[in-house]
CSV table of C-alpha atoms in Angstrom, one decimal:
chain,number,residue,atom,x,y,z
A,783,UNK,CA,11.9,-50.4,-46.2
A,784,UNK,CA,11.0,-46.9,-46.3
A,785,UNK,CA,10.2,-45.8,-42.8
A,786,UNK,CA,10.6,-42.2,-42.1
A,787,UNK,CA,8.4,-39.5,-44.0
A,788,UNK,CA,9.2,-35.8,-44.7
A,789,UNK,CA,6.1,-33.6,-45.6
A,790,UNK,CA,7.8,-30.3,-47.3
A,791,UNK,CA,6.0,-27.2,-46.1
A,792,UNK,CA,3.0,-26.4,-48.1
A,793,UNK,CA,2.9,-30.2,-50.1
A,794,UNK,CA,0.3,-32.2,-48.4
A,795,UNK,CA,0.1,-34.5,-51.5
A,796,UNK,CA,1.7,-37.9,-51.0
A,797,UNK,CA,3.2,-37.8,-54.0
A,798,UNK,CA,4.9,-34.5,-52.6
A,799,UNK,CA,6.3,-36.3,-49.8
A,800,UNK,CA,9.8,-37.5,-48.9
A,801,UNK,CA,10.7,-40.8,-47.7
A,802,UNK,CA,14.1,-42.2,-46.4
A,803,UNK,CA,15.1,-45.8,-45.4
A,804,UNK,CA,17.0,-46.8,-42.2
A,805,UNK,CA,20.5,-44.8,-43.2
A,806,UNK,CA,19.4,-42.3,-45.2
A,807,UNK,CA,19.9,-38.4,-44.2
A,808,UNK,CA,18.0,-35.3,-45.2
A,809,UNK,CA,19.5,-32.0,-45.1
A,810,UNK,CA,17.1,-29.1,-44.8
A,811,UNK,CA,17.9,-25.4,-45.2
A,812,UNK,CA,17.5,-22.3,-47.2
A,813,UNK,CA,20.3,-23.5,-49.9
A,814,UNK,CA,21.4,-26.9,-49.1
A,815,UNK,CA,22.0,-28.2,-52.7
A,816,UNK,CA,24.2,-25.4,-53.0
A,817,UNK,CA,26.9,-26.2,-50.2
A,818,UNK,CA,28.8,-29.4,-49.8
A,819,UNK,CA,26.3,-31.0,-47.2
A,820,UNK,CA,25.9,-34.5,-48.4
A,821,UNK,CA,22.4,-36.6,-48.6
A,822,UNK,CA,19.4,-35.8,-50.0
A,823,UNK,CA,18.4,-31.8,-49.7
A,824,UNK,CA,14.4,-30.0,-48.8
A,825,UNK,CA,15.0,-26.3,-49.6
A,826,UNK,CA,13.1,-23.8,-47.3
A,827,UNK,CA,13.1,-20.8,-49.3
A,828,UNK,CA,13.0,-18.0,-46.5
A,829,UNK,CA,15.5,-15.6,-45.8
A,830,UNK,CA,15.3,-15.8,-42.1
A,831,UNK,CA,16.2,-19.8,-42.5
A,832,UNK,CA,20.1,-20.7,-42.4
A,833,UNK,CA,21.9,-22.0,-45.9
A,834,UNK,CA,22.0,-25.5,-44.0
A,835,UNK,CA,19.7,-25.4,-41.1
A,836,UNK,CA,19.7,-28.8,-40.1
A,837,UNK,CA,19.9,-32.6,-41.0
A,838,UNK,CA,17.3,-35.5,-40.4
A,839,UNK,CA,19.2,-39.1,-40.3
A,840,UNK,CA,16.8,-42.4,-40.7
A,841,UNK,CA,17.4,-44.6,-37.7
A,842,UNK,CA,15.8,-48.0,-38.3
A,843,UNK,CA,11.9,-47.0,-37.1
A,844,UNK,CA,12.8,-43.7,-35.5
A,845,UNK,CA,14.8,-40.6,-36.7
A,846,UNK,CA,17.2,-37.6,-35.1
A,847,UNK,CA,17.2,-34.2,-35.7
A,848,UNK,CA,20.7,-32.1,-35.8
A,849,UNK,CA,21.2,-28.4,-35.4
A,850,UNK,CA,22.9,-27.1,-37.9
A,851,UNK,CA,22.1,-23.1,-36.8
A,852,UNK,CA,24.9,-21.3,-34.7
A,853,UNK,CA,22.4,-19.1,-32.6
A,854,UNK,CA,18.8,-20.6,-32.8
A,855,UNK,CA,17.0,-23.6,-30.8
A,856,UNK,CA,14.7,-25.7,-32.7
A,857,UNK,CA,11.2,-26.9,-31.1
A,858,UNK,CA,9.9,-30.6,-32.5
A,859,UNK,CA,6.3,-30.7,-31.4
A,860,UNK,CA,4.1,-33.6,-30.9
A,861,UNK,CA,0.6,-32.5,-32.4
A,862,UNK,CA,-1.2,-35.6,-30.7
A,863,UNK,CA,0.5,-34.9,-27.6
A,864,UNK,CA,-1.2,-32.1,-25.7
A,865,UNK,CA,2.0,-29.5,-25.7
A,866,UNK,CA,4.4,-32.1,-25.5
A,867,UNK,CA,7.5,-31.1,-27.6
A,868,UNK,CA,11.4,-30.9,-27.2
A,869,UNK,CA,14.0,-28.2,-28.0
A,870,UNK,CA,17.0,-29.1,-29.7
A,871,UNK,CA,20.0,-26.6,-28.7
A,872,UNK,CA,22.3,-24.9,-31.6
A,873,UNK,CA,25.0,-27.6,-32.6
A,874,UNK,CA,23.1,-30.1,-31.1
A,875,UNK,CA,24.0,-33.5,-32.9
A,876,UNK,CA,21.3,-36.5,-33.7
A,877,UNK,CA,18.5,-35.8,-30.9
A,878,UNK,CA,16.6,-38.8,-31.2
A,879,UNK,CA,12.5,-37.9,-31.4
A,880,UNK,CA,10.4,-40.0,-29.9
A,881,UNK,CA,7.0,-38.6,-31.4
A,882,UNK,CA,5.6,-40.7,-34.1
A,883,UNK,CA,4.2,-37.8,-35.5
A,884,UNK,CA,6.2,-34.6,-35.3
A,885,UNK,CA,6.3,-30.7,-36.2
A,886,UNK,CA,10.0,-29.2,-37.2
A,887,UNK,CA,9.4,-25.7,-36.0
A,888,UNK,CA,12.3,-23.3,-36.8
A,889,UNK,CA,12.0,-19.4,-35.8
A,890,UNK,CA,12.9,-17.4,-38.6
A,891,UNK,CA,13.0,-13.6,-39.0
A,892,UNK,CA,9.9,-12.8,-37.0
A,893,UNK,CA,8.2,-16.0,-38.1
A,894,UNK,CA,7.6,-19.8,-37.2
A,895,UNK,CA,8.2,-21.7,-40.0
A,896,UNK,CA,7.2,-26.0,-39.7
A,897,UNK,CA,7.2,-29.0,-41.5
A,898,UNK,CA,6.1,-32.9,-40.7
A,899,UNK,CA,8.1,-35.7,-40.0
A,900,UNK,CA,6.3,-38.9,-39.9
A,901,UNK,CA,8.0,-42.2,-38.5
A,902,UNK,CA,4.7,-45.2,-39.0
A,903,UNK,CA,6.6,-48.0,-38.6
A,904,UNK,CA,7.3,-49.8,-35.3
A,905,UNK,CA,9.0,-52.8,-33.7
A,906,UNK,CA,7.0,-54.8,-31.2
A,907,UNK,CA,7.4,-57.8,-29.3
A,908,UNK,CA,6.0,-61.2,-30.5
A,909,UNK,CA,3.8,-62.8,-28.2
A,910,UNK,CA,6.0,-65.7,-27.6
A,911,UNK,CA,8.6,-63.2,-26.4
A,912,UNK,CA,6.5,-62.2,-23.3
A,913,UNK,CA,7.5,-63.5,-20.2
A,914,UNK,CA,4.5,-64.7,-18.3
A,915,UNK,CA,3.4,-62.8,-15.1
A,916,UNK,CA,2.9,-64.6,-11.6
A,917,UNK,CA,0.4,-62.6,-9.8
A,918,UNK,CA,-1.8,-60.4,-12.1
A,919,UNK,CA,-0.2,-56.8,-12.4
A,920,UNK,CA,-3.0,-53.9,-11.2
A,921,UNK,CA,-4.0,-51.8,-14.2
A,922,UNK,CA,-2.4,-48.5,-14.1
A,923,UNK,CA,-5.6,-46.5,-14.8
A,924,UNK,CA,-9.0,-48.1,-14.8
A,925,UNK,CA,-11.6,-46.6,-16.8
A,926,UNK,CA,-14.8,-48.3,-18.1
A,927,UNK,CA,-15.3,-47.1,-21.5
A,928,UNK,CA,-19.3,-47.8,-21.3
A,929,UNK,CA,-19.9,-45.0,-18.7
A,930,UNK,CA,-20.7,-41.5,-18.8
A,931,UNK,CA,-17.3,-40.1,-17.5
A,932,UNK,CA,-15.2,-41.9,-20.0
A,933,UNK,CA,-18.0,-40.1,-22.9
A,934,UNK,CA,-16.9,-36.6,-21.0
A,935,UNK,CA,-12.9,-37.5,-21.4
A,936,UNK,CA,-13.1,-38.1,-24.8
A,937,UNK,CA,-15.4,-35.0,-25.5
A,938,UNK,CA,-12.6,-33.4,-23.6
A,939,UNK,CA,-9.7,-34.4,-25.5
A,940,UNK,CA,-11.3,-34.5,-29.2
A,941,UNK,CA,-9.9,-30.8,-30.6
A,942,UNK,CA,-6.3,-32.2,-29.8
A,943,UNK,CA,-7.9,-35.9,-31.3
A,944,UNK,CA,-8.7,-34.0,-34.3
A,945,UNK,CA,-5.1,-32.4,-34.9
A,946,UNK,CA,-6.3,-29.1,-33.2
A,947,UNK,CA,-3.0,-27.1,-32.3
A,948,UNK,CA,-1.8,-28.2,-28.5
A,949,UNK,CA,-2.5,-24.3,-27.6
A,950,UNK,CA,-6.6,-24.5,-29.0
A,951,UNK,CA,-8.7,-23.9,-25.9
A,952,UNK,CA,-10.4,-26.9,-24.4
A,953,UNK,CA,-14.4,-26.6,-24.6
A,954,UNK,CA,-15.9,-25.4,-21.5
A,955,UNK,CA,-18.2,-27.5,-19.1
A,956,UNK,CA,-21.6,-25.8,-21.5
A,957,UNK,CA,-19.7,-27.0,-24.9
A,958,UNK,CA,-18.9,-30.2,-23.6
A,959,UNK,CA,-22.8,-30.6,-22.4
A,960,UNK,CA,-24.0,-29.9,-25.8
A,961,UNK,CA,-21.3,-31.9,-27.8
A,962,UNK,CA,-22.6,-35.0,-25.5
A,963,UNK,CA,-26.4,-34.5,-25.5
A,964,UNK,CA,-26.8,-36.9,-28.9
A,965,UNK,CA,-25.8,-39.8,-26.6
A,966,UNK,CA,-26.7,-38.4,-23.3
A,967,UNK,CA,-29.9,-36.3,-23.6
A,968,UNK,CA,-30.1,-34.9,-20.2
A,969,UNK,CA,-26.1,-33.7,-20.1
A,970,UNK,CA,-25.6,-30.6,-18.7
A,971,UNK,CA,-23.1,-28.2,-17.6
A,972,UNK,CA,-23.3,-29.4,-13.6
A,973,UNK,CA,-23.3,-33.0,-14.7
A,974,UNK,CA,-20.5,-32.4,-17.3
A,975,UNK,CA,-18.4,-30.8,-14.3
A,976,UNK,CA,-19.2,-33.6,-12.0
A,977,UNK,CA,-18.0,-36.0,-14.2
A,978,UNK,CA,-14.5,-34.1,-14.8
A,979,UNK,CA,-14.0,-33.8,-11.3
A,980,UNK,CA,-14.9,-37.4,-10.7
A,981,UNK,CA,-12.6,-38.1,-13.6
A,982,UNK,CA,-9.8,-36.0,-11.6
A,983,UNK,CA,-10.0,-38.1,-8.6
A,984,UNK,CA,-10.4,-41.4,-10.1
A,985,UNK,CA,-7.0,-40.7,-12.1
A,986,UNK,CA,-5.6,-39.1,-9.2
A,987,UNK,CA,-4.8,-35.7,-10.4
A,988,UNK,CA,-6.8,-34.4,-7.4
A,989,UNK,CA,-8.0,-35.7,-3.9
A,990,UNK,CA,-11.2,-37.3,-3.1
A,991,UNK,CA,-13.2,-34.4,-1.8
A,992,UNK,CA,-12.9,-36.0,1.9
A,993,UNK,CA,-9.3,-35.9,1.6
A,994,UNK,CA,-8.8,-32.7,0.1
A,995,UNK,CA,-6.8,-29.8,2.6
A,996,UNK,CA,-8.6,-26.8,3.0
A,997,UNK,CA,-7.0,-23.6,0.4
A,998,UNK,CA,-6.7,-21.8,-2.6
A,999,UNK,CA,-8.7,-23.5,-5.4
A,1000,UNK,CA,-6.1,-25.3,-8.3
A,1001,UNK,CA,-7.3,-24.6,-11.7
A,1002,UNK,CA,-5.8,-26.1,-14.8
A,1003,UNK,CA,-8.0,-29.4,-13.6
A,1004,UNK,CA,-9.4,-29.8,-17.5
A,1005,UNK,CA,-5.8,-29.1,-19.0
A,1006,UNK,CA,-4.4,-32.0,-16.7
A,1007,UNK,CA,-6.8,-34.6,-17.9
A,1008,UNK,CA,-6.2,-33.8,-21.4
A,1009,UNK,CA,-2.6,-34.2,-21.1
A,1010,UNK,CA,-2.6,-37.3,-18.7
A,1011,UNK,CA,-4.9,-39.6,-21.3
A,1012,UNK,CA,-3.3,-38.4,-24.5
A,1013,UNK,CA,0.5,-39.3,-22.7
A,1014,UNK,CA,-0.7,-42.1,-21.6
A,1015,UNK,CA,-3.3,-43.2,-24.5
A,1016,UNK,CA,-5.8,-43.4,-22.2
A,1017,UNK,CA,-8.3,-42.6,-25.5
A,1018,UNK,CA,-7.6,-43.0,-28.9
A,1019,UNK,CA,-9.3,-41.3,-32.2
A,1020,UNK,CA,-11.4,-44.5,-32.6
A,1021,UNK,CA,-13.1,-43.7,-29.3
A,1022,UNK,CA,-14.7,-40.7,-30.7
A,1023,UNK,CA,-17.5,-43.1,-31.9
A,1024,UNK,CA,-18.8,-42.6,-28.7
A,1025,UNK,CA,-19.6,-38.9,-29.6
A,1026,UNK,CA,-21.5,-39.7,-32.7
A,1027,UNK,CA,-24.4,-37.1,-33.7
A,1028,UNK,CA,-26.8,-38.5,-35.7
A,1029,UNK,CA,-28.9,-41.3,-34.9
A,1030,UNK,CA,-27.9,-43.9,-36.7
A,1031,UNK,CA,-24.7,-43.4,-35.4
A,1032,UNK,CA,-25.2,-43.2,-31.8
A,1033,UNK,CA,-27.1,-46.2,-32.7
A,1034,UNK,CA,-23.9,-47.8,-33.4
A,1035,UNK,CA,-21.9,-46.2,-30.8
A,1036,UNK,CA,-24.3,-47.4,-28.2
A,1037,UNK,CA,-23.4,-51.5,-29.9
A,1038,UNK,CA,-20.2,-50.5,-29.9
A,1039,UNK,CA,-19.2,-49.6,-26.5
A,1040,UNK,CA,-22.7,-50.0,-24.4
A,1041,UNK,CA,-25.3,-47.8,-23.3
A,1042,UNK,CA,-23.6,-44.7,-21.4
A,1043,UNK,CA,-24.4,-45.0,-17.9
């Protein structure tokens, strides 16, 4: 079974994708086929890319990356992870990549070139394998998907859920209020900001007002919320239904997640 999918640069049609089964290797570079490198080849036609730049190895439901460049570090980004990435140093062999969807970024003569690698197959424990707990485990993050604060969190994460680049600026409180008005007609900048602050306290990113110490104001609350929500799957693409913009879609959202309170 093919478990790893490589999307060559600029080739988005499924027929152009390269599928790797467990144990398969793919060598990429400017001229990988013109060398003694074994395995399948992916040509990246750029003078700033080494003839043999690197190698991808499929290992069951995950993959590893070998950096075969002598001087340049490669970066593997998680497009869904609010800036998550790993660095693969020159000469590093078979670095495991933990992302389901990843983008390999290669610095090349003043440019940043990239291509995607998908690992959509997963192995999970069967229901019979779970060991019953004694006392109930307290939830790590307690979020009520029917509350306004959750809609604010989804709207805040929306650009990243829709695959915006990790460095894309997050929406302002005014933009969030405008986005939320189809399901929250009274949304305002002040109300949205209150919910952002409430989320930061609820998710323990900052202390409650009565516990906070005096000092300079902290910045980056929105970025911290988005990073936490995406890293721990507190919001998913399916949650975008709470932002439905049409009357009929809003009705569907309301029936699906309950009236926002």
